[in-house]
């Protein structure tokens, strides 16, 4: 992990920018679950696999409704206009392209946008949940992950070595060190933290990077 | 500032409320148009009337019935010569003179689909599924030419997802977020079509000022693109 | 049509008996739509394709609800406990084997239980509606039709000459002249109007009939 | 006599109201048992507790989670050694010690299915469809060995209908006709499983004396075989 990477607020800001004007969004567990705090001023309906369209902030203690939880099993509220749909409709929403975007954590992303985020190599058993449905179904798949593993090995790789979630599904990778578009022309760096060079970034990345023609920090 | 922020949020998540004429603007020639309703109930009369008044042509219309002589029903589209093809389950009705006229003039091609298969093909589209096997129509003239497979000892045919470019939906009540309620059986075809088209145009009898009960919504606003109040100017 | 056939009340009684203890039933248009009057004492929830489970008698004039209609587009009421389900669920009910029985009209039924009830030969266009779904989906398919056409030609035939609705789906044929089980052993006559002989019945029938071992009028 | 006739009708259409122990009687060894709930919500605790207390064995359990350490969750079945196989989407939970124990003892086979595919396979069963093509899992380890087909330019895999012999469903409120309401997200898996099994056993928090609002029912009584009130003796 680079010492000069973005802290969470700046990182989250880049994810928010990558969301564009997305209004219906599913946030994966882990890092993406931290986003609502940074998206409070945005008009977004957060979808949860269990059928809630429009999860709101955690209720005050004592106001919890047991049947209103998110994918991390935390209590949530319903935002105004939020609803609960039948479970099979919830997955029609996911798989049918009705979500503007999803933000997912990941173990690895490949140069071609293949995603690995549900299991580790050699695992006897893992949970997949809705990960594969989200990866194939959301109109835009944004990955939010650290740029490297703790040991410094790259999480952006030429070819996945972790079990695949979906092929070629990732549109944007927002790490703590870069905003990278996954395009037919390859991985295009659009933004890096101040002071970081493309050479430094490439050194932490397991697949070739190209600089955006428009330069970095384009929205 | 919390209050202001709340207002901004509401505005951006709110669905455009437009006239019927505005709602159907920009529907391209040749579009696949899903038209809700069943047996004359739940038919989007205002939107159909507005669509018939445009100059769009060569539409592929997906509709259970092809007109029952009711004011503002899909017969208008056949009368106005807007339809190239109807994908339909129960097209013939004694009072459906416009459709019969279009048939007689050889203006319209008909694809007859069993009712359950018709709704399921649109559900598959809305649910992101490529297709399904169903026992319905296997071995019959309507199953001819379809891929067959015996599953669990039953002959089944393969049916593909049926996507709409546009859906015309009639609801009873909406909130500003586009959440919808239908009245009794008036959700027939409407609720499925509302999930199966790129652009979902909804007419309703009324728009509530407060959000609908979140546990009592038939179609969630996520599926809806615009709202039109029936009878509004 | 036989002069000595059952009148509607007696005929309907045979259909009712064929329903056994069916509780969830779809009645087709035409002749079967006349049945509710004769089934008033039975505990049956009538299903309609449009999503109503539990249609009740026609409301009084002025009490009609426009969105409560049956497959014949007549106004109906809701019986106690009756509900409206989403349309796609209505066809899951039909196709998924959740109806105990359906009673359908027919143009023809073959010796093997093939049903023809949606189109006539050479028709340029016809309506199929939910006929094929009901025929393949209901647990028990009961056909209620006149024993012959108006010209006396048989409606029960060796092989269909009308377009098929579904193959081998019919369980029982209740005509105005006979109650006939469709079985692997062939068409088994279970009941005929008083005074009718099996020879007379066979003469009006285009496929071989066998007499029930238990004799006629078995329930 | 109209009144009497009305009573008879109600009685015969009413669903049996039974204890949890009675509800799970007669479930055969080797049955496919669908267990509702998601993330600890909507779990049929009373029925699971009763089922764990029987001597049934070799069950194939279909359940999103395999136990989260909650009292009366599906972990009971693993602990009691009733399960031969779990068909599941998210089996692992830090507090799911019973399932992990059964795994460690090599007592239980696991079929891991993406969540959307899992619910859709049961929906197909309930809807009388033989199977469907979905893009989910295509090209991944979970899609290995499945029939593949490219539809509309997307690689998809064929998934078959998943039927239950029995479904254990948790609802909030029922009427005597077996019509059900769920609370908020507690319908997850329950509403689909209620359509996908030969025998649908429902536990509810309460049974209303009057019929539920006919336009606000989540699962229609046609799907329901028996009712058990949670906490009743």
Coordinates of N, CA and C in Angstrom, one line a residue, chain C residues 94-196:
Chain C
X94 N -51.0 -21.1 -12.7 CA -51.5 -21.9 -13.7 C -50.5 -23.0 -14.1
X95 N -49.4 -22.5 -14.6 CA -48.4 -23.4 -15.2 C -47.7 -24.3 -14.2
X96 N -47.6 -23.8 -12.9 CA -46.8 -24.4 -11.9 C -47.5 -25.5 -11.2
X97 N -48.7 -25.8 -11.6 CA -49.5 -27.0 -11.0 C -50.1 -26.6 -9.6
X98 N -50.4 -25.3 -9.5 CA -51.0 -24.9 -8.2 C -52.6 -24.9 -8.2
X99 N -53.1 -25.1 -9.4 CA -54.6 -25.2 -9.5 C -55.0 -26.7 -9.4
X100 N -55.9 -26.9 -8.5 CA -56.4 -28.3 -8.4 C -57.0 -28.8 -9.7
X101 N -57.7 -27.9 -10.4 CA -58.4 -28.3 -11.6 C -58.7 -27.1 -12.5
X102 N -58.9 -27.4 -13.7 CA -59.5 -26.4 -14.6 C -60.7 -27.1 -15.4
X103 N -61.7 -26.4 -15.6 CA -62.8 -26.9 -16.5 C -62.8 -26.1 -17.8
X104 N -62.6 -26.7 -18.9 CA -62.4 -26.0 -20.2 C -63.4 -26.5 -21.2
X105 N -63.9 -25.6 -22.0 CA -64.6 -26.0 -23.2 C -63.7 -26.5 -24.2
X106 N -64.3 -27.2 -25.2 CA -63.4 -27.7 -26.3 C -64.1 -27.9 -27.6
X107 N -63.4 -27.8 -28.7 CA -63.8 -28.2 -30.0 C -63.7 -29.7 -30.2
X108 N -62.6 -30.3 -29.7 CA -62.4 -31.7 -29.9 C -61.5 -32.2 -28.7
X109 N -61.7 -33.5 -28.4 CA -60.8 -34.2 -27.5 C -60.5 -35.5 -28.2
X110 N -59.2 -35.9 -28.2 CA -58.8 -37.2 -28.8 C -58.8 -38.3 -27.8
X111 N -58.8 -39.5 -28.3 CA -58.8 -40.7 -27.4 C -57.6 -40.7 -26.5
X112 N -56.5 -40.0 -26.9 CA -55.3 -39.9 -26.0 C -55.4 -38.7 -25.1
X113 N -56.5 -38.0 -25.1 CA -56.6 -36.8 -24.2 C -56.0 -35.5 -24.8
X114 N -55.7 -35.5 -26.0 CA -55.2 -34.3 -26.7 C -56.4 -33.3 -26.7
X115 N -56.2 -32.1 -26.5 CA -57.2 -31.1 -26.4 C -57.1 -30.1 -27.6
X116 N -58.2 -29.7 -28.2 CA -58.3 -28.6 -29.1 C -59.4 -27.7 -28.7
X117 N -59.0 -26.5 -28.3 CA -60.0 -25.5 -27.9 C -59.7 -24.1 -28.1
X118 N -58.7 -23.8 -29.0 CA -58.4 -22.4 -29.2 C -58.5 -21.9 -30.6
X119 N -58.6 -22.8 -31.6 CA -58.6 -22.3 -33.0 C -59.3 -23.3 -33.8
X120 N -59.8 -22.9 -35.0 CA -60.4 -23.8 -35.9 C -59.5 -24.0 -37.1
X121 N -59.7 -25.1 -37.8 CA -58.8 -25.4 -39.0 C -58.9 -24.2 -40.0
X122 N -57.8 -23.8 -40.5 CA -57.7 -22.8 -41.5 C -58.0 -21.4 -41.1
X123 N -58.2 -21.2 -39.8 CA -58.4 -19.8 -39.3 C -57.2 -18.9 -39.6
X124 N -57.5 -17.7 -40.1 CA -56.3 -16.8 -40.4 C -55.7 -16.4 -39.1
X125 N -56.6 -16.1 -38.1 CA -56.1 -15.7 -36.8 C -57.1 -16.1 -35.8
X126 N -56.5 -16.3 -34.6 CA -57.3 -16.8 -33.5 C -56.8 -16.2 -32.2
X127 N -57.5 -16.3 -31.1 CA -57.0 -15.9 -29.8 C -56.6 -17.2 -29.0
X128 N -55.5 -17.2 -28.4 CA -55.2 -18.3 -27.6 C -55.3 -18.0 -26.1
X129 N -55.0 -16.8 -25.7 CA -55.2 -16.4 -24.3 C -54.4 -17.4 -23.4
X130 N -55.0 -17.8 -22.3 CA -54.3 -18.7 -21.3 C -54.7 -20.1 -21.6
X131 N -55.3 -20.5 -22.7 CA -55.8 -21.9 -22.9 C -54.7 -22.9 -22.8
X132 N -53.6 -22.6 -23.5 CA -52.5 -23.6 -23.5 C -51.8 -23.7 -22.1
X133 N -51.7 -22.6 -21.4 CA -51.1 -22.6 -20.1 C -52.0 -23.4 -19.1
X134 N -53.3 -23.2 -19.2 CA -54.2 -24.0 -18.3 C -54.1 -25.5 -18.6
X135 N -54.1 -25.8 -19.9 CA -54.1 -27.2 -20.3 C -52.9 -27.9 -19.9
X136 N -51.7 -27.3 -19.9 CA -50.5 -28.0 -19.5 C -50.3 -27.9 -17.9
X137 N -50.9 -26.9 -17.3 CA -50.5 -26.6 -15.9 C -51.5 -27.1 -14.8
X138 N -52.7 -27.1 -15.1 CA -53.6 -27.5 -14.0 C -53.5 -29.0 -13.6
X139 N -53.6 -29.3 -12.4 CA -53.4 -30.7 -12.0 C -54.4 -31.7 -12.6
X140 N -55.6 -31.1 -12.9 CA -56.6 -32.0 -13.4 C -57.4 -31.1 -14.5
X141 N -57.5 -31.7 -15.7 CA -58.1 -30.9 -16.8 C -59.4 -31.6 -17.1
X142 N -60.5 -30.9 -16.8 CA -61.8 -31.5 -17.1 C -62.4 -30.7 -18.3
X143 N -62.8 -31.4 -19.3 CA -63.5 -30.8 -20.5 C -65.0 -30.9 -20.3
X144 N -65.6 -29.7 -20.5 CA -67.1 -29.7 -20.5 C -67.5 -29.2 -21.9
X145 N -68.1 -30.1 -22.7 CA -68.5 -29.8 -24.0 C -69.7 -30.6 -24.4
X146 N -70.4 -30.2 -25.4 CA -71.5 -31.0 -26.0 C -70.8 -32.3 -26.6
X147 N -71.6 -33.3 -26.6 CA -71.0 -34.6 -27.0 C -70.7 -34.6 -28.5
X148 N -71.5 -33.9 -29.3 CA -71.3 -33.8 -30.7 C -71.4 -32.4 -31.2
X149 N -71.0 -32.1 -32.4 CA -71.3 -30.8 -33.0 C -72.7 -30.8 -33.4
X150 N -73.2 -29.6 -33.8 CA -74.6 -29.4 -34.1 C -75.0 -30.3 -35.3
X151 N -74.1 -30.6 -36.2 CA -74.5 -31.5 -37.3 C -74.4 -33.0 -36.9
X152 N -74.1 -33.2 -35.6 CA -74.1 -34.6 -35.2 C -72.7 -35.3 -35.3
X153 N -71.8 -34.6 -35.9 CA -70.4 -35.2 -36.0 C -69.8 -35.2 -34.6
X154 N -68.9 -36.2 -34.4 CA -68.3 -36.3 -33.0 C -67.3 -35.3 -32.7
X155 N -67.3 -34.9 -31.4 CA -66.2 -34.0 -30.9 C -65.1 -34.8 -30.2
X156 N -65.5 -36.1 -29.8 CA -64.5 -37.0 -29.3 C -64.0 -37.8 -30.5
X157 N -62.7 -37.7 -30.7 CA -62.2 -38.3 -32.0 C -60.9 -39.1 -31.7
X158 N -60.6 -39.9 -32.7 CA -59.3 -40.7 -32.6 C -58.1 -39.8 -32.6
X159 N -58.1 -38.9 -33.5 CA -57.0 -37.9 -33.6 C -57.6 -36.6 -33.9
X160 N -57.0 -35.6 -33.3 CA -57.5 -34.2 -33.6 C -57.4 -33.8 -35.0
X161 N -58.5 -33.1 -35.5 CA -58.3 -32.4 -36.8 C -58.3 -30.9 -36.6
X162 N -58.6 -30.5 -35.4 CA -58.5 -29.1 -35.0 C -57.1 -28.8 -34.4
X163 N -56.6 -27.6 -34.5 CA -55.3 -27.3 -33.9 C -55.2 -27.6 -32.4
X164 N -54.1 -28.2 -32.0 CA -54.0 -28.7 -30.7 C -53.7 -27.6 -29.7
X165 N -54.3 -27.8 -28.5 CA -54.0 -26.9 -27.4 C -52.9 -27.4 -26.5
X166 N -53.0 -28.7 -26.2 CA -51.9 -29.4 -25.5 C -52.1 -30.9 -25.6
X167 N -51.0 -31.7 -25.7 CA -51.1 -33.1 -25.9 C -51.4 -33.8 -24.6
X168 N -52.3 -34.8 -24.7 CA -52.6 -35.7 -23.6 C -52.9 -35.1 -22.2
X169 N -53.5 -33.9 -22.3 CA -53.7 -33.2 -21.0 C -55.0 -33.5 -20.3
X170 N -56.0 -34.0 -21.1 CA -57.4 -34.1 -20.6 C -57.5 -35.3 -19.6
X171 N -58.1 -35.1 -18.5 CA -58.3 -36.2 -17.5 C -59.7 -36.8 -17.6
X172 N -60.7 -35.9 -17.8 CA -62.1 -36.3 -17.8 C -62.9 -35.5 -18.8
X173 N -63.7 -36.1 -19.5 CA -64.6 -35.4 -20.5 C -66.0 -35.5 -19.9
X174 N -66.7 -34.4 -19.7 CA -68.1 -34.4 -19.2 C -68.9 -33.8 -20.3
X175 N -69.6 -34.6 -21.1 CA -70.5 -34.0 -22.1 C -71.9 -34.1 -21.6
X176 N -72.8 -33.6 -22.4 CA -74.2 -33.7 -22.0 C -74.7 -35.2 -22.1
X177 N -73.9 -36.1 -22.6 CA -74.3 -37.5 -22.8 C -73.4 -38.5 -22.1
X178 N -72.3 -38.0 -21.4 CA -71.5 -39.0 -20.8 C -70.4 -38.4 -19.9
X179 N -70.0 -39.1 -18.9 CA -68.8 -38.8 -18.2 C -67.8 -39.8 -18.5
X180 N -66.6 -39.4 -19.1 CA -65.7 -40.3 -19.7 C -64.3 -40.0 -19.1
X181 N -63.7 -41.0 -18.5 CA -62.3 -40.8 -18.0 C -61.3 -41.1 -19.2
X182 N -60.3 -40.2 -19.3 CA -59.3 -40.5 -20.3 C -58.2 -41.2 -19.5
X183 N -58.0 -42.5 -19.9 CA -57.0 -43.3 -19.1 C -56.0 -44.0 -20.1
X184 N -54.9 -44.5 -19.6 CA -54.0 -45.2 -20.5 C -54.7 -46.3 -21.2
X185 N -55.7 -46.9 -20.6 CA -56.4 -48.0 -21.2 C -57.5 -47.5 -22.2
X186 N -57.6 -46.2 -22.4 CA -58.5 -45.7 -23.4 C -59.6 -44.8 -22.7
X187 N -60.7 -44.6 -23.4 CA -61.8 -43.8 -22.9 C -62.8 -44.7 -22.1
X188 N -62.9 -44.4 -20.9 CA -63.7 -45.2 -20.0 C -65.0 -44.5 -19.6
X189 N -66.1 -45.0 -20.0 CA -67.4 -44.3 -19.7 C -67.8 -44.6 -18.3
X190 N -68.0 -43.6 -17.5 CA -68.4 -43.8 -16.1 C -69.9 -43.5 -15.9
X191 N -70.5 -42.7 -16.8 CA -71.9 -42.3 -16.5 C -72.5 -41.9 -17.8
X192 N -73.8 -42.3 -17.9 CA -74.6 -41.8 -19.1 C -76.0 -41.4 -18.6
X193 N -76.7 -40.6 -19.4 CA -78.0 -40.3 -18.9 C -78.9 -41.5 -18.9
X194 N -79.9 -41.5 -18.1 CA -80.8 -42.6 -18.0 C -81.4 -43.0 -19.3
X195 N -81.4 -44.2 -19.7 CA -82.0 -44.6 -20.9 C -81.1 -44.7 -22.1
X196 N -79.9 -44.1 -22.0 CA -78.9 -44.1 -23.1 C -78.1 -45.4 -23.0

